[in-house]
PDB file of C-alpha atoms in Angstrom:
ATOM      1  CA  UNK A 136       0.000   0.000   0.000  1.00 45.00           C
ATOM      2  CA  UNK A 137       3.067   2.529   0.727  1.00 46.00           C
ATOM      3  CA  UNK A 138       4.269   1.765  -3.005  1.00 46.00           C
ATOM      4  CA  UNK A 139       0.693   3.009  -3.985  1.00 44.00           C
ATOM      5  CA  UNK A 140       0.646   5.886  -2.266  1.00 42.00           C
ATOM      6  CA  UNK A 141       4.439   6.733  -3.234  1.00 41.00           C
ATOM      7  CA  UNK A 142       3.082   5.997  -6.415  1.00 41.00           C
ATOM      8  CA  UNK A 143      -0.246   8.005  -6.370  1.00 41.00           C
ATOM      9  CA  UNK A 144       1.925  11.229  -4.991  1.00 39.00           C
ATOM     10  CA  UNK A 145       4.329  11.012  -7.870  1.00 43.00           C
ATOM     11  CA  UNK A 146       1.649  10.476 -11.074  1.00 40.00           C
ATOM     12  CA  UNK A 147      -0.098  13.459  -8.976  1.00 40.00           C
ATOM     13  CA  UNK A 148       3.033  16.057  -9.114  1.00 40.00           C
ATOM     14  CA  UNK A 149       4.027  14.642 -12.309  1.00 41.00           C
ATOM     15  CA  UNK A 150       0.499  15.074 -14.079  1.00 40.00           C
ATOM     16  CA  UNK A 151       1.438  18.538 -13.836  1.00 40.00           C
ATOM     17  CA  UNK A 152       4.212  18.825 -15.899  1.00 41.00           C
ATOM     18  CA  UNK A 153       5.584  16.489 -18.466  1.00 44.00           C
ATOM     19  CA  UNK A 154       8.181  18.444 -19.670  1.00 42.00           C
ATOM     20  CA  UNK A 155       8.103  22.396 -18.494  1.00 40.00           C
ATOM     21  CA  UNK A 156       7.697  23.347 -14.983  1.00 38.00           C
ATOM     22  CA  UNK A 157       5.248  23.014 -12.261  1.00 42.00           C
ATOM     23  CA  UNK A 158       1.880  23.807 -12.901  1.00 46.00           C
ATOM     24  CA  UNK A 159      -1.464  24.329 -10.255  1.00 48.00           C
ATOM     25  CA  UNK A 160      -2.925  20.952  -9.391  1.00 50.00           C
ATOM     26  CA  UNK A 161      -6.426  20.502  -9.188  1.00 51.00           C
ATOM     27  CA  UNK A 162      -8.869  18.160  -7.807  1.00 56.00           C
ATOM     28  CA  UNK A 163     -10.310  16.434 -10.870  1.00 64.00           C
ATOM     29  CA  UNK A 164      -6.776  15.410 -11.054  1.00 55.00           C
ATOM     30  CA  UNK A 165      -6.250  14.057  -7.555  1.00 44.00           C
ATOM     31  CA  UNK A 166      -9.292  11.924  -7.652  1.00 55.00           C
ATOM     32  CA  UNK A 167      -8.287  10.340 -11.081  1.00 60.00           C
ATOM     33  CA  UNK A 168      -4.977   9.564 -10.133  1.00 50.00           C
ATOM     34  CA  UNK A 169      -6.444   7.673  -7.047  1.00 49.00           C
ATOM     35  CA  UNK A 170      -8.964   6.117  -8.807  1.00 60.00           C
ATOM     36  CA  UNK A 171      -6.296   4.539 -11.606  1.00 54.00           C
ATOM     37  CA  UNK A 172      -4.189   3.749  -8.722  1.00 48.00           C
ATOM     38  CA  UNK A 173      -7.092   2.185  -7.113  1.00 54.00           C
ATOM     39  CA  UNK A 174      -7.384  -0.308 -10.350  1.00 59.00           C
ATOM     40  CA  UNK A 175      -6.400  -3.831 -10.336  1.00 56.00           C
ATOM     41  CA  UNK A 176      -7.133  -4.338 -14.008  1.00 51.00           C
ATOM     42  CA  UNK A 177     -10.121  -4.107 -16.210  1.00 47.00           C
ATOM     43  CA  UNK A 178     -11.892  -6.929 -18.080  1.00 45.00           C
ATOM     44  CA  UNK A 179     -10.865  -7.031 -21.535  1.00 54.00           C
ATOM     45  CA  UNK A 180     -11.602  -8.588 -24.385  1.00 74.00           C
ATOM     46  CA  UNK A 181      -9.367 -11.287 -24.708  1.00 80.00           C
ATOM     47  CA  UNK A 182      -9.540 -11.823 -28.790  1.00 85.00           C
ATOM     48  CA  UNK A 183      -9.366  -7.931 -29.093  1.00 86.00           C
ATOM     49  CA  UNK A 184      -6.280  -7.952 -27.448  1.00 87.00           C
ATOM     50  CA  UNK A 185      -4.604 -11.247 -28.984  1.00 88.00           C
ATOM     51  CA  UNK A 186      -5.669  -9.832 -32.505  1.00 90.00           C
ATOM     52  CA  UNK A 187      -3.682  -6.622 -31.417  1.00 93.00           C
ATOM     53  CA  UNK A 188      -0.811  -8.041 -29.673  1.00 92.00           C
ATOM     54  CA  UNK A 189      -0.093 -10.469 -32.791  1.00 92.00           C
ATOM     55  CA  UNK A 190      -0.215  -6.956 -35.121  1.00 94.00           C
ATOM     56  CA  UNK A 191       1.773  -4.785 -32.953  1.00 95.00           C
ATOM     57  CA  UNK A 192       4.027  -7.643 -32.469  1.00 94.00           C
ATOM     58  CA  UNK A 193       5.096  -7.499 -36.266  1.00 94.00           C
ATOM     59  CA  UNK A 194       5.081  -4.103 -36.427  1.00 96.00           C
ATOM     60  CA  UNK A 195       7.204  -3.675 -33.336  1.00 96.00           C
ATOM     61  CA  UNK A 196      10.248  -6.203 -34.162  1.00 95.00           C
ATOM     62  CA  UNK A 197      12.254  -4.430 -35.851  1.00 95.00           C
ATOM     63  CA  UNK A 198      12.609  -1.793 -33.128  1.00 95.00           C
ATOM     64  CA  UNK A 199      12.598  -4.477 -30.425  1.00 95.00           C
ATOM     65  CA  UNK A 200      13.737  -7.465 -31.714  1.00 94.00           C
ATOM     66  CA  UNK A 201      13.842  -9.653 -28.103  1.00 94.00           C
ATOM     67  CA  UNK A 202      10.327 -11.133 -28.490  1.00 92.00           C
ATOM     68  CA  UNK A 203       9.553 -11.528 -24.795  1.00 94.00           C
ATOM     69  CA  UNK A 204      10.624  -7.879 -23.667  1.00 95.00           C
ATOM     70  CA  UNK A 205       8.459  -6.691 -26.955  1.00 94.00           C
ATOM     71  CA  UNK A 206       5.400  -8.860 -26.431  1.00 94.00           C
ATOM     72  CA  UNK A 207       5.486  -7.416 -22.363  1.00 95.00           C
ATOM     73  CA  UNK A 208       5.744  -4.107 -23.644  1.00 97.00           C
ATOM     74  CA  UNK A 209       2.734  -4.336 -26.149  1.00 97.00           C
ATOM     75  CA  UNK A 210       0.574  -5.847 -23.143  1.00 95.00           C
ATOM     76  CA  UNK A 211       1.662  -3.258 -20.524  1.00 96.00           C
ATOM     77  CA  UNK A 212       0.381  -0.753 -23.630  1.00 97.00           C
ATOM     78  CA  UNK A 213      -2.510  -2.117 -23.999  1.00 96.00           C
ATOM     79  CA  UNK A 214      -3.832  -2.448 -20.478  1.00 95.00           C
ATOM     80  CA  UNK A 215      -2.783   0.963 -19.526  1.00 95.00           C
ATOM     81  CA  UNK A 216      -4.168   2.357 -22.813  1.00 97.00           C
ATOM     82  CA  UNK A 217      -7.531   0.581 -22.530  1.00 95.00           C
ATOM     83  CA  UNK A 218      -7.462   1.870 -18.927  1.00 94.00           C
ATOM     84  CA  UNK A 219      -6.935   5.280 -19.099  1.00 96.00           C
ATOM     85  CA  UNK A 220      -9.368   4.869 -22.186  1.00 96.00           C
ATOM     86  CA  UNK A 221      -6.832   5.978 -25.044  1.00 98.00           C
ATOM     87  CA  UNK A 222      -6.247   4.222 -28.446  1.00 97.00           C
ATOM     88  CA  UNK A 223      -3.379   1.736 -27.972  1.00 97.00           C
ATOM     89  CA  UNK A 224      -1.764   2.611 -30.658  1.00 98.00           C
ATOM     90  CA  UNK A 225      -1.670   6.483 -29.600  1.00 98.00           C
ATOM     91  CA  UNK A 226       0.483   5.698 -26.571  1.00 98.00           C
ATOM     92  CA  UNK A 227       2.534   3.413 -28.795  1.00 98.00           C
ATOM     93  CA  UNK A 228       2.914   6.717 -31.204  1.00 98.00           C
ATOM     94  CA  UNK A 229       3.788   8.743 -28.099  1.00 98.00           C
ATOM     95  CA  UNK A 230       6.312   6.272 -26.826  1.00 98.00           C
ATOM     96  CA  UNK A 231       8.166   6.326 -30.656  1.00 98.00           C
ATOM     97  CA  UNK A 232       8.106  10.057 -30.455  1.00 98.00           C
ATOM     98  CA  UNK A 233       9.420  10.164 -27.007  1.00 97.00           C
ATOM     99  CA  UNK A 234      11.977   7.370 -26.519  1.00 97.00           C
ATOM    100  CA  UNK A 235      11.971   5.656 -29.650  1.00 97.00           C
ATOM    101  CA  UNK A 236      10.796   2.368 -27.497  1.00 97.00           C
ATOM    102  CA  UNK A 237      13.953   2.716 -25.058  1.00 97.00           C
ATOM    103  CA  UNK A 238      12.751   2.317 -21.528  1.00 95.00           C
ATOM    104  CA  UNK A 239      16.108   3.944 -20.154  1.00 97.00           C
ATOM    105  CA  UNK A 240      15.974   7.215 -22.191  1.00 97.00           C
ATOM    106  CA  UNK A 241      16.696  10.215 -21.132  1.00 96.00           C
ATOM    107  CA  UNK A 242      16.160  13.678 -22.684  1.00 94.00           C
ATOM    108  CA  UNK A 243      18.249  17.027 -22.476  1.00 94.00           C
ATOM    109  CA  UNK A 244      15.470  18.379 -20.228  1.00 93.00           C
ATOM    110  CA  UNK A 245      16.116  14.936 -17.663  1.00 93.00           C
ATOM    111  CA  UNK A 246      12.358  13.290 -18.495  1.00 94.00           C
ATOM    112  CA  UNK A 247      12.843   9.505 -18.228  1.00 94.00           C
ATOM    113  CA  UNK A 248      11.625   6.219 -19.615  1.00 96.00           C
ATOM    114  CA  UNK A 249       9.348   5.170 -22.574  1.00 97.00           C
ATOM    115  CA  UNK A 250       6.843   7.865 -22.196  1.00 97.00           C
ATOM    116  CA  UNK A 251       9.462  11.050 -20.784  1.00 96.00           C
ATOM    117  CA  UNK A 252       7.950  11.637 -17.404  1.00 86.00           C
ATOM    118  CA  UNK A 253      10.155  14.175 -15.471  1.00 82.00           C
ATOM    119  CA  UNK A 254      11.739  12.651 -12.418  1.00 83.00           C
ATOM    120  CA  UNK A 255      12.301  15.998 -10.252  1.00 72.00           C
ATOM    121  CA  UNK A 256       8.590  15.371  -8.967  1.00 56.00           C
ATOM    122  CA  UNK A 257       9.479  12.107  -6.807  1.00 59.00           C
ATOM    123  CA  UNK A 258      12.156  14.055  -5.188  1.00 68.00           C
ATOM    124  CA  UNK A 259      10.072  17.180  -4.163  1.00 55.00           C
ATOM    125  CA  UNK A 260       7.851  14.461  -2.497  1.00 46.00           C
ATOM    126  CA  UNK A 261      10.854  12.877  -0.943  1.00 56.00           C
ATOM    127  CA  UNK A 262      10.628   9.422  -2.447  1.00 57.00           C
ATOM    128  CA  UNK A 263      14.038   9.395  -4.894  1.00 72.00           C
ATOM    129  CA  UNK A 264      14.170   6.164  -5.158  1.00 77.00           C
ATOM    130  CA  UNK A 265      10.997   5.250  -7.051  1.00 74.00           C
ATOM    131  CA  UNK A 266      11.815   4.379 -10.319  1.00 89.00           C
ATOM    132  CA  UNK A 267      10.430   6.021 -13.509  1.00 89.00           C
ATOM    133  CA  UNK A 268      12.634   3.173 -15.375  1.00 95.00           C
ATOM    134  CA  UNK A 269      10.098   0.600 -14.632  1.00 93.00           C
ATOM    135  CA  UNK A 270       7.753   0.149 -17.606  1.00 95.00           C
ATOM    136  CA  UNK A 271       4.081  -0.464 -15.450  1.00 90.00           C
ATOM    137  CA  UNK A 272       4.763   2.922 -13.612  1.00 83.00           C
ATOM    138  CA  UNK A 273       5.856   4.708 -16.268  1.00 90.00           C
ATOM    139  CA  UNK A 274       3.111   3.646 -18.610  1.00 93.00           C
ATOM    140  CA  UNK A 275       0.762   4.271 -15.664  1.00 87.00           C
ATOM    141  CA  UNK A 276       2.069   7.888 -15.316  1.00 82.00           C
ATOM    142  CA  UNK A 277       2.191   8.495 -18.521  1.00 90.00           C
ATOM    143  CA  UNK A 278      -1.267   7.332 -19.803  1.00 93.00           C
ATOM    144  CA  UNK A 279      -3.024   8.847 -16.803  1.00 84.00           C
ATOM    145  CA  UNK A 280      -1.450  12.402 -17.460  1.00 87.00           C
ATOM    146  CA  UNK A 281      -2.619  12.200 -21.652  1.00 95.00           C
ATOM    147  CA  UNK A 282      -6.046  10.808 -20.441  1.00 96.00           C
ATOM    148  CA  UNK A 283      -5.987  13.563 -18.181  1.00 91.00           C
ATOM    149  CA  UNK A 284      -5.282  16.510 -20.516  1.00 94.00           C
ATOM    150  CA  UNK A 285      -7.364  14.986 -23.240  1.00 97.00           C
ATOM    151  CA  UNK A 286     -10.069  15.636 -21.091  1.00 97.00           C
ATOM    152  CA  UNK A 287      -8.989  19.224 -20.116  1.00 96.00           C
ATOM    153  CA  UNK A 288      -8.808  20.263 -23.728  1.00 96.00           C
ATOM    154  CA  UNK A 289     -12.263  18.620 -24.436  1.00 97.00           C
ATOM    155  CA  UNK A 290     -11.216  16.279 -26.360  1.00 97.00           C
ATOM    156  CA  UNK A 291      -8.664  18.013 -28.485  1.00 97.00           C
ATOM    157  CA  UNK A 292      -6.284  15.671 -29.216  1.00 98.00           C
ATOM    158  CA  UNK A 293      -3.941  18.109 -31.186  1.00 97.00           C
ATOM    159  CA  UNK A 294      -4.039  20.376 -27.640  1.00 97.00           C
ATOM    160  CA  UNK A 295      -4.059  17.804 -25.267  1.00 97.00           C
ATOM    161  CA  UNK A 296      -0.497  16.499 -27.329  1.00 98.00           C
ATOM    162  CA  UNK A 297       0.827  19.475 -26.954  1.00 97.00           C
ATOM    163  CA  UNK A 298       0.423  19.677 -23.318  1.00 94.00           C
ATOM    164  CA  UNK A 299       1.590  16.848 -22.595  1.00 94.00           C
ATOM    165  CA  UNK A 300       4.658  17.737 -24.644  1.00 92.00           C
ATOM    166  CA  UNK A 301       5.020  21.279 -22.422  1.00 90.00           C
ATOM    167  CA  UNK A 302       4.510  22.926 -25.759  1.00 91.00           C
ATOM    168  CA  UNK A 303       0.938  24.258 -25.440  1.00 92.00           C
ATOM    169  CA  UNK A 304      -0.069  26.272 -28.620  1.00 89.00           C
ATOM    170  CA  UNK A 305       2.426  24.442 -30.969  1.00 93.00           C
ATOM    171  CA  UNK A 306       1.224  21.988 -33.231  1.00 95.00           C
ATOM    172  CA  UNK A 307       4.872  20.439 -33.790  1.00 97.00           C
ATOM    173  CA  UNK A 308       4.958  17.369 -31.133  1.00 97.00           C
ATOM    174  CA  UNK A 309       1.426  16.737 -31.952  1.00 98.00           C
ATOM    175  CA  UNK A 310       2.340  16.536 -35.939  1.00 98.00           C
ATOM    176  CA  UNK A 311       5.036  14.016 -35.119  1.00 98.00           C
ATOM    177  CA  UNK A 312       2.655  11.918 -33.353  1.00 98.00           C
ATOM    178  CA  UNK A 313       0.124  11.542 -35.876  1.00 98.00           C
ATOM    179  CA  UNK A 314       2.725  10.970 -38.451  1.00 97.00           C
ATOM    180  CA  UNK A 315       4.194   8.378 -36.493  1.00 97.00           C
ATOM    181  CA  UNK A 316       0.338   6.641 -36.093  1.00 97.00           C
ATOM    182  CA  UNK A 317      -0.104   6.836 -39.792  1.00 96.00           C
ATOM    183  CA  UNK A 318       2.872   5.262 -41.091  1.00 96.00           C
ATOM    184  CA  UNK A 319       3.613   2.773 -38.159  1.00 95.00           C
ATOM    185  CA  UNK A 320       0.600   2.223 -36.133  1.00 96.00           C
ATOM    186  CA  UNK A 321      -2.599   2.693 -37.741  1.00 89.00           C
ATOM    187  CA  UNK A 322      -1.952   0.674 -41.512  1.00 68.00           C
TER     188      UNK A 322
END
């Protein structure tokens, strides 16, 4: 339960800011982050998510070509996709974009992992030693702060991208994103 609440502290701060600095937190946040934290799992569709896994599979070997790490990646993806409610193949766009599928990157601005969650947030809440390496909470983080400014911007997933990015107003990161779904994800 302590891991969960280190947890549910850090995907709180970090919802905030992806990439730029600190910004207000509010409530609507705080309850969604508990809520996903909260979640054992959803009930899936099994043959959905075999009929996806076996795609994404194909289309994921050449950048990972070790199929076990590859096929855990592509299920972490799709459980925390379906449960933050995003398109699968979105977060595997944003996870391209951001890391090019290299769960130890790092950026020039110090964001970490597959999805380039800043890690300054779990030492203001004096847990350093969570790690943002680890491919469930990163996903988890990562998903839950998209979900979370998808919402904000209504819907707008061109906005909400940029957000997420730190690059509000700029239609740049978003452009990259939906070029990387059209000519890797969505064939």
């Amino acid at each position: 339960m302590g891991n969960r609440r280190t947890l549910a502290l850090g995907l709180l701060l970090a919802a905030a800011t992806v990439h730029g600095a600190p910004q207000q937190l509010d409530e609507d946040l705080r309850q969604r982050l508990a809520l996903a934290l909260a979640e054992d799992g959803s009930a899936q569709d099994r043959f959905e998510a075999e009929v996806w896994l076996t795609d994404m599979a194909t289309r994921l070997t050449p950048r990972l070509p070790d199929p076990q790490e590859r096929l855990n990646l592509l299920r972490q993806v799709y459980r925390e996709a379906k449960r933050a409610d995003l398109p699968p193949e979105l977060v595997l766009a944003v996870i391209q974009v951001e890391s090019n599928f290299d769960r130890f990157a790092i950026s020039v601005a110090g964001a970490q992992g597959l999805m380039q969650i800043m890690p300054f947030w779990l030492d203001e809440i004096g847990h350093p030693d969570d790690n943002l390496f680890h491919i469930h909470t990163n996903l988890r983080m990562g998903c839950t702060i998209l979900r979370y400014y998808l919402d904000k911007e209504g819907g707008d997933l061109t906005r909400a991208l940029a957000r997420y990015n730190g690059s509000p107003g700029s239609a740049r990161y978003p452009q990259r994103i939906y070029t990387a779904l059209r000519t890797h994800w969505y064939k």
